[in-house]
Coordinates of C-alpha atoms and ligand atoms in Angstrom, one line a residue:
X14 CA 30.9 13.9 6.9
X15 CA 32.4 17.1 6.3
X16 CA 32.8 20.5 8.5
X17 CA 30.2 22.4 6.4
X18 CA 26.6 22.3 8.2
X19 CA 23.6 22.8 5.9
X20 CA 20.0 23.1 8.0
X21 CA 18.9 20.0 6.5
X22 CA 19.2 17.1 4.7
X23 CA 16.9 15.0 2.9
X24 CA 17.3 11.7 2.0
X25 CA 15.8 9.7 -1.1
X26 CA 15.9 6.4 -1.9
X27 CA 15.4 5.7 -5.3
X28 CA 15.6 2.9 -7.4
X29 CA 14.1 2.6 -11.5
X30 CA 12.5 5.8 -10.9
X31 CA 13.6 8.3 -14.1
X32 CA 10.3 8.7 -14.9
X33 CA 9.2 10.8 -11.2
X34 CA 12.5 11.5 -10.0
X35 CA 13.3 14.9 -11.7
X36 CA 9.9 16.3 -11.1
X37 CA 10.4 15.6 -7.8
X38 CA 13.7 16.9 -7.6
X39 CA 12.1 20.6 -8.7
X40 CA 9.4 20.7 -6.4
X41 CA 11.7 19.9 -3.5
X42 CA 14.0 22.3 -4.8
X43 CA 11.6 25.1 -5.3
X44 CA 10.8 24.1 -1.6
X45 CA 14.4 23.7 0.1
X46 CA 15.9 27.0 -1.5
X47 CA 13.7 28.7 1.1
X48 CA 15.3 27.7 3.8
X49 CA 18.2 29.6 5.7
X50 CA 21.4 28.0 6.1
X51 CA 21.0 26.0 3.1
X52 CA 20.3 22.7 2.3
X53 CA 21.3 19.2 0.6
X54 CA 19.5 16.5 -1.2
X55 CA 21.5 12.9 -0.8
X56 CA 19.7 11.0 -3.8
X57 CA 20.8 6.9 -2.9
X58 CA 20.5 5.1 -6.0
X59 CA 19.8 1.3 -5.2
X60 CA 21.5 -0.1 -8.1
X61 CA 18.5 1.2 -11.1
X62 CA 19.0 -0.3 -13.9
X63 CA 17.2 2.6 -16.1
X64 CA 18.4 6.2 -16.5
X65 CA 18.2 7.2 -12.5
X66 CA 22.1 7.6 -12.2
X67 CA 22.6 9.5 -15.0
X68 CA 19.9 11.9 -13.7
X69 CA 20.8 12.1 -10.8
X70 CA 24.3 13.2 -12.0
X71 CA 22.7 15.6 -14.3
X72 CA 21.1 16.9 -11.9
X73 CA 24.4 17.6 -9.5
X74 CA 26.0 19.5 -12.2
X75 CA 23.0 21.9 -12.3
X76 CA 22.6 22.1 -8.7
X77 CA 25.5 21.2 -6.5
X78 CA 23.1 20.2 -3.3
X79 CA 22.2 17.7 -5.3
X80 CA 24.4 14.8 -4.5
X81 CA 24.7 10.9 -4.7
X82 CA 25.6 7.5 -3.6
X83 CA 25.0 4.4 -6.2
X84 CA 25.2 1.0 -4.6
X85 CA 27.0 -1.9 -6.1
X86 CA 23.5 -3.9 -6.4
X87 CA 20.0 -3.4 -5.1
X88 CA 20.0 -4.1 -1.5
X89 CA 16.7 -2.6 -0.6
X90 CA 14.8 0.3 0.5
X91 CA 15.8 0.5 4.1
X92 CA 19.5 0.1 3.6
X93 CA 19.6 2.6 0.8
X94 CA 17.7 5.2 3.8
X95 CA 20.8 4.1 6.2
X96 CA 23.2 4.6 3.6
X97 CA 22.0 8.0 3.3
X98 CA 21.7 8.8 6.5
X99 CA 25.1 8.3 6.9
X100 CA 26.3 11.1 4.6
X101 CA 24.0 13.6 5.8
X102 CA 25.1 17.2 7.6
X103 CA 21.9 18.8 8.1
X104 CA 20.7 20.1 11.4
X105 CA 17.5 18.1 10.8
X106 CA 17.1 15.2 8.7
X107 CA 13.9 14.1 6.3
X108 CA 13.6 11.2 5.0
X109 CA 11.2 10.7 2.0
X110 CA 10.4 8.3 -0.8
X111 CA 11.2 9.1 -4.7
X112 CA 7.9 8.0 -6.1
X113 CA 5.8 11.2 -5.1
X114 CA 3.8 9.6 -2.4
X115 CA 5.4 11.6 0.1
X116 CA 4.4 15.1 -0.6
X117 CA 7.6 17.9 -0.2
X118 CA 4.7 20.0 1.1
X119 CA 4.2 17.5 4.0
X120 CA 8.1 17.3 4.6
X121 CA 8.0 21.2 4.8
X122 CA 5.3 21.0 7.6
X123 CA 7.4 18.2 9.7
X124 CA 10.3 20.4 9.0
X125 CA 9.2 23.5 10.7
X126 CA 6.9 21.1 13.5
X127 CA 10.5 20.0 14.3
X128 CA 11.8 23.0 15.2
X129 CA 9.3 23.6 17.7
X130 CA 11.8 21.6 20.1
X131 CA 11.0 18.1 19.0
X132 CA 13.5 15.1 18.3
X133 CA 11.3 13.4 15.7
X134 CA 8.3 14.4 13.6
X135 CA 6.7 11.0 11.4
X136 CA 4.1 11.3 8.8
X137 CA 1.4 9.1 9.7
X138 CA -0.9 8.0 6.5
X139 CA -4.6 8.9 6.7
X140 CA -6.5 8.0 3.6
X141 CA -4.4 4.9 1.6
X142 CA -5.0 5.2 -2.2
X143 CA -3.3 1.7 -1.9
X144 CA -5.7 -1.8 -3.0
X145 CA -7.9 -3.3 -0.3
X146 CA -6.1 -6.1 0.4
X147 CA -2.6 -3.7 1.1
X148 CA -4.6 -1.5 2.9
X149 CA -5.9 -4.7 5.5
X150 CA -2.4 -6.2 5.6
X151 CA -1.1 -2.4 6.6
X152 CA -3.5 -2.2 9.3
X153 CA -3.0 -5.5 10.6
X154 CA 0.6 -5.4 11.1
X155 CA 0.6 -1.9 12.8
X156 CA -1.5 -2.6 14.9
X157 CA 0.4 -6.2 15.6
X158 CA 3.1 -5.0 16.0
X159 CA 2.5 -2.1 18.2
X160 CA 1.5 -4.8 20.3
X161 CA 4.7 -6.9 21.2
X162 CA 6.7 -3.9 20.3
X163 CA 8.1 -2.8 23.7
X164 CA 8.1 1.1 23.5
X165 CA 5.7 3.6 21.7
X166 CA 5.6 3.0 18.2
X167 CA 2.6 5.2 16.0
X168 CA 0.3 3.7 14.0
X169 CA 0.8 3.7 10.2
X170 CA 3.5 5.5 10.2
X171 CA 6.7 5.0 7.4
X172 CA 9.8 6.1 7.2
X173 CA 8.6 9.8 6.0
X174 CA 9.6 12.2 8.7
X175 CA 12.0 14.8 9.5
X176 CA 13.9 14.6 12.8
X177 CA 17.3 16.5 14.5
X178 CA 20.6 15.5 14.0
X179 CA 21.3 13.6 17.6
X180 CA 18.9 10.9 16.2
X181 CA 20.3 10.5 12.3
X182 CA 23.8 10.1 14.6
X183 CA 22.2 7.8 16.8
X184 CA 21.1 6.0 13.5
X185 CA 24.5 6.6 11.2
X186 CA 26.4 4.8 14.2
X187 CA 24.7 1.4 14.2
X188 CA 26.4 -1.4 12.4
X189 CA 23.0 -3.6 12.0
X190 CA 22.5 -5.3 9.3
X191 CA 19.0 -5.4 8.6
X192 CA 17.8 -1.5 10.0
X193 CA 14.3 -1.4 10.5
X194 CA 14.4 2.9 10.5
X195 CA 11.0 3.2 11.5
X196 CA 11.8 0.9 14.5
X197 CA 15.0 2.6 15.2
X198 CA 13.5 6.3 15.1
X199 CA 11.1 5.1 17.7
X200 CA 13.5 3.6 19.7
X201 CA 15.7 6.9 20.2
X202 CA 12.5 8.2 22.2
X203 CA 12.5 11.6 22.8
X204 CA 9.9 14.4 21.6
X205 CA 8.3 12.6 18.6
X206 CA 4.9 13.6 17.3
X207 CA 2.9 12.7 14.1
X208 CA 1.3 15.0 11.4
X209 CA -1.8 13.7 9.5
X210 CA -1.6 13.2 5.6
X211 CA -3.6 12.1 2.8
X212 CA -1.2 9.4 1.1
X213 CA -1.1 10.0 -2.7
X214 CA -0.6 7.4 -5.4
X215 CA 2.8 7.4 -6.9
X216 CA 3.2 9.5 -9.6
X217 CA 4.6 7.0 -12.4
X218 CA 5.7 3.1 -12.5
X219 CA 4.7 0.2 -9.9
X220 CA 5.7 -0.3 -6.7
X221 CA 8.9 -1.9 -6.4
X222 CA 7.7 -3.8 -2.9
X223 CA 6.0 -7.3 -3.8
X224 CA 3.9 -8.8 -1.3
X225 CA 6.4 -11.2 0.0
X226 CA 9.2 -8.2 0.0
X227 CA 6.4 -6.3 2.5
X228 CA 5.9 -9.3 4.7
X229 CA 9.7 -10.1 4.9
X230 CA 9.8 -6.3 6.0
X231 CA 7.0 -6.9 8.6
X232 CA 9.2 -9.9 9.7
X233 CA 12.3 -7.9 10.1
X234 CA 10.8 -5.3 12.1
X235 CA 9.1 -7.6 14.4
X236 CA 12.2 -10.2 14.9
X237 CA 14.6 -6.9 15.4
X238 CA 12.4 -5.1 18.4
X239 CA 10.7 -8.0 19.8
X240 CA 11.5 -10.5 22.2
X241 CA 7.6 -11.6 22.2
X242 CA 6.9 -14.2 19.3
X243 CA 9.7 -16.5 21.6
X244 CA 7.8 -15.9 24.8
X245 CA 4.4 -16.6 22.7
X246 CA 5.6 -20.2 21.9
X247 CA 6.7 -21.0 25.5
X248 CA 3.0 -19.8 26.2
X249 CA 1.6 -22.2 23.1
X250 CA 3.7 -24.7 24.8
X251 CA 2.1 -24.7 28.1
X252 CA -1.3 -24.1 26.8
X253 CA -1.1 -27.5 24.5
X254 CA 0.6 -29.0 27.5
X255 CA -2.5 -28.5 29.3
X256 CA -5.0 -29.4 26.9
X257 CA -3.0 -33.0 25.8
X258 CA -3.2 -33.6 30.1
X259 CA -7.0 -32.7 29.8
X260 CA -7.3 -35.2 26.7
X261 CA -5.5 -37.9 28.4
X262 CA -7.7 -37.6 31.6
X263 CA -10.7 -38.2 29.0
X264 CA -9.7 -40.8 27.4
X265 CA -8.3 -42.6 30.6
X266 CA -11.8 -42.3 31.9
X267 CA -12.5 -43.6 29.2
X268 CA -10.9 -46.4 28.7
X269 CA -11.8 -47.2 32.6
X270 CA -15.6 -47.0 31.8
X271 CA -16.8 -48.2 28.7
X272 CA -13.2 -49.4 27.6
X273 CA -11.8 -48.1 23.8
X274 CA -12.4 -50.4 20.9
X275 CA -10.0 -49.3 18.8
X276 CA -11.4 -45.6 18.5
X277 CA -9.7 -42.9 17.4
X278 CA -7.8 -43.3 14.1
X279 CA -9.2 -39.6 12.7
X280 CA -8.5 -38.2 16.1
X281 CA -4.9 -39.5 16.0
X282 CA -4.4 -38.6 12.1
X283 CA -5.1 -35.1 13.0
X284 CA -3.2 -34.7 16.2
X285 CA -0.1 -35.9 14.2
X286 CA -0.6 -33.5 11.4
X287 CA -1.7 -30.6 13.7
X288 CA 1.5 -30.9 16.0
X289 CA 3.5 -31.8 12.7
X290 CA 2.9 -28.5 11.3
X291 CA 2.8 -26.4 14.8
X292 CA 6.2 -28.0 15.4
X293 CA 7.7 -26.4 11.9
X294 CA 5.9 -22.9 12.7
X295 CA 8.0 -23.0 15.8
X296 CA 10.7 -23.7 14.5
X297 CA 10.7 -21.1 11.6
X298 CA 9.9 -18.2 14.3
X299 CA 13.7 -19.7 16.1
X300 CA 15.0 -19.6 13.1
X301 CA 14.1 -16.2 12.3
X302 CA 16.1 -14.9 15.3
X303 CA 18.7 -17.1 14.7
X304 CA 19.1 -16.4 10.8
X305 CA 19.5 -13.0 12.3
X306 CA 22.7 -14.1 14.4
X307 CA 23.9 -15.7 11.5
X308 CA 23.6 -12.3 9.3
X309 CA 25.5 -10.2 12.4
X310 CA 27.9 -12.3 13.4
X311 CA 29.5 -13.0 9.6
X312 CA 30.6 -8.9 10.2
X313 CA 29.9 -8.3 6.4
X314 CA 29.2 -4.9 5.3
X315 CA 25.9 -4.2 5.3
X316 CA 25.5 -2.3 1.8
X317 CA 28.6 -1.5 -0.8
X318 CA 28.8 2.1 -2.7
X319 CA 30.1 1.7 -6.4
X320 CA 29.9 6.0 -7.1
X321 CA 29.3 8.9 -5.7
X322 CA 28.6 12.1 -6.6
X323 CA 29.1 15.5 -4.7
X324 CA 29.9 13.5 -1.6
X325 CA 32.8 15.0 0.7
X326 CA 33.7 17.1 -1.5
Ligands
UDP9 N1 13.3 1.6 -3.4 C1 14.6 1.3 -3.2 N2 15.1 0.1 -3.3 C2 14.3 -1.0 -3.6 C3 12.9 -0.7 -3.7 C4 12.4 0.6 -3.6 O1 15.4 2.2 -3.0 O2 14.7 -2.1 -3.7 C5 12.8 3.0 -3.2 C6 11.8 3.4 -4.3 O3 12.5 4.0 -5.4 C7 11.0 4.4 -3.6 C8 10.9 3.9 -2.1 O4 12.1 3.0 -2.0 O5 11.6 5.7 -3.5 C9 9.7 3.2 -1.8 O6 9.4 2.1 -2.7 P1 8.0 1.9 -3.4 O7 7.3 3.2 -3.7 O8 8.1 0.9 -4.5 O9 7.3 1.2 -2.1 P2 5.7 1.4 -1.7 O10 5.5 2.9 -1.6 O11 4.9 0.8 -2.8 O12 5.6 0.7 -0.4
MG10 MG1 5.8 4.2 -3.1

């Protein structure tokens, strides 16, 4: 980080996106040149394989507060958002997606919210132009995982949001392997408060999230906050304890009354498989947490930087 302070810093991920990336760029632009004490857009290119880093470099040499960081390989959205994080100066940071889905408008608004004395201001999505079955799985897992979350987190809420330099510190300082920065920005506490808007398509080219990359995000954020899925399969545990003590009360009496003639070969079959495939669940929401140890403890860095542009300079 260097000396020089700007007011604020916006972060972009971006990865395969030449096609809405230097629209973008303007309208942010046209947006940030307004605001006194300058500003600085840190562009993270997640390893694109189309013209994004030649762009963005482009786009440096035009307009210095441009600037960016090209990663080695892709290794995803949220690390690409830490990495930028990291190089930021700004006395507020915003975080916002390349694709146009998160309006510069809306990050203007959360900009100037923030300075009315709060720590964090988050975007929180209204109307989803998104598919039906996206939008169900989105409101499903909010609401989820607000519930074994153990502090406040908002309800459909991303990682768009502008918030004060004490919390991208807080952020830039943790060595985690897997950041979950909605999770984290909610964790600082604080002053946080959410503004309302209308989530637009992106502008150009497909999302670059798959269902299974969504759910394994989900995953991430619940196994890194949450202490609950463990406790809920002690719980399972004591509730099947119960009912198998129930069952075998049953069929003692039973077997004491009208005696058991060899009954019970569909009732066994699917106790087996049941308990067969409870056992593996169980065992895959340890191994979560535990492929999570495994991921810390190997002290890897957690993202590599191949160039930069307009960095520390
Ligand atoms: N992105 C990234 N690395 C990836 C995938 C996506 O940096 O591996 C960027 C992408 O360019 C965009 C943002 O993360 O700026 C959100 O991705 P996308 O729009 O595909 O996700 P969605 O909005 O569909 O959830
Ligand atoms: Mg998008």
């Amino acid at each position: 980080m260097s000396d020089q302070r700007v007011t604020i810093s916006v972060v972009l991920p971006v990865f395969n996106e030449q096609d809405v990336l230097p629209g973008l760029l303007n309208e942010l632009v046209e947006h940030l040149s307004e605001v006194s004490g300058g500003y600085e857009i840190i562009c993270v290119d997640d390893h694109s394989t189309d013209d994004t880093w030649s762009i963005i470099n482009a786009q440096h040499q035009t307009n210095p507060h441009i600037k960016g960081v090209r990663f080695r390989r892709n290794f995803g959205h949220q690390l690409a958002i830490f990495a930028g994080i990291r190089q930021t100066r700004g006395e507020f940071v915003g975080v916002m997606d390349a694709d146009g889905q998160d309006p510069p408008a809306v990050l203007m608004e959360m900009f100037h919210k923030c300075q009315d004395d709060y720590d964090v201001v988050y975007a929180v999505r209204t109307n989803r132009k998104e598919s039906f079955f996206k939008r169900c799985a989105y409101a499903l897992f909010y609401r989820f995982y607000k519930l074994i979350i153990p502090f406040p987190v908002p309800l459909d809420s991303g990682d768009f949001s502008v918030f004060r330099r004490a919390v991208a510190d807080f952020i830039a300082e943790l060595e985690e392997h897997r950041p979950f920065i909605r999770g984290l920005r909610s964790w600082y506490g604080g002053q946080q408060i959410g503004i309302e808007y209308d989530r637009p398509e992106r502008r150009s080219g497909d999302t670059k999230y798959s269902v299974v990359k969504l759910m394994l995000l989900g995953l991430n954020g619940a196994v890194s906050f949450s202490k609950v899925p463990l406790r809920l399969i002690s719980v399972l545990g004591i509730i099947v304890s119960f009912l198998s003590f129930i069952y075998g009360l049953y069929l003692l009496a039973l077997k004491l009354t009208a005696g058991i003639n060899l009954l019970g070969w569909t009732s066994t079959t699917v106790l087996i498989v049941f308990f067969g495939g409870l056992n593996l669940f169980v065992v895959g929401i340890i191994g979560e947490y535990i492929g999570d140890i495994f991921e810390e403890v190997k002290r890897r860095p957690a993202f590599l930087v191949d160039q930069s542009v307009g960095i520390n300079e």
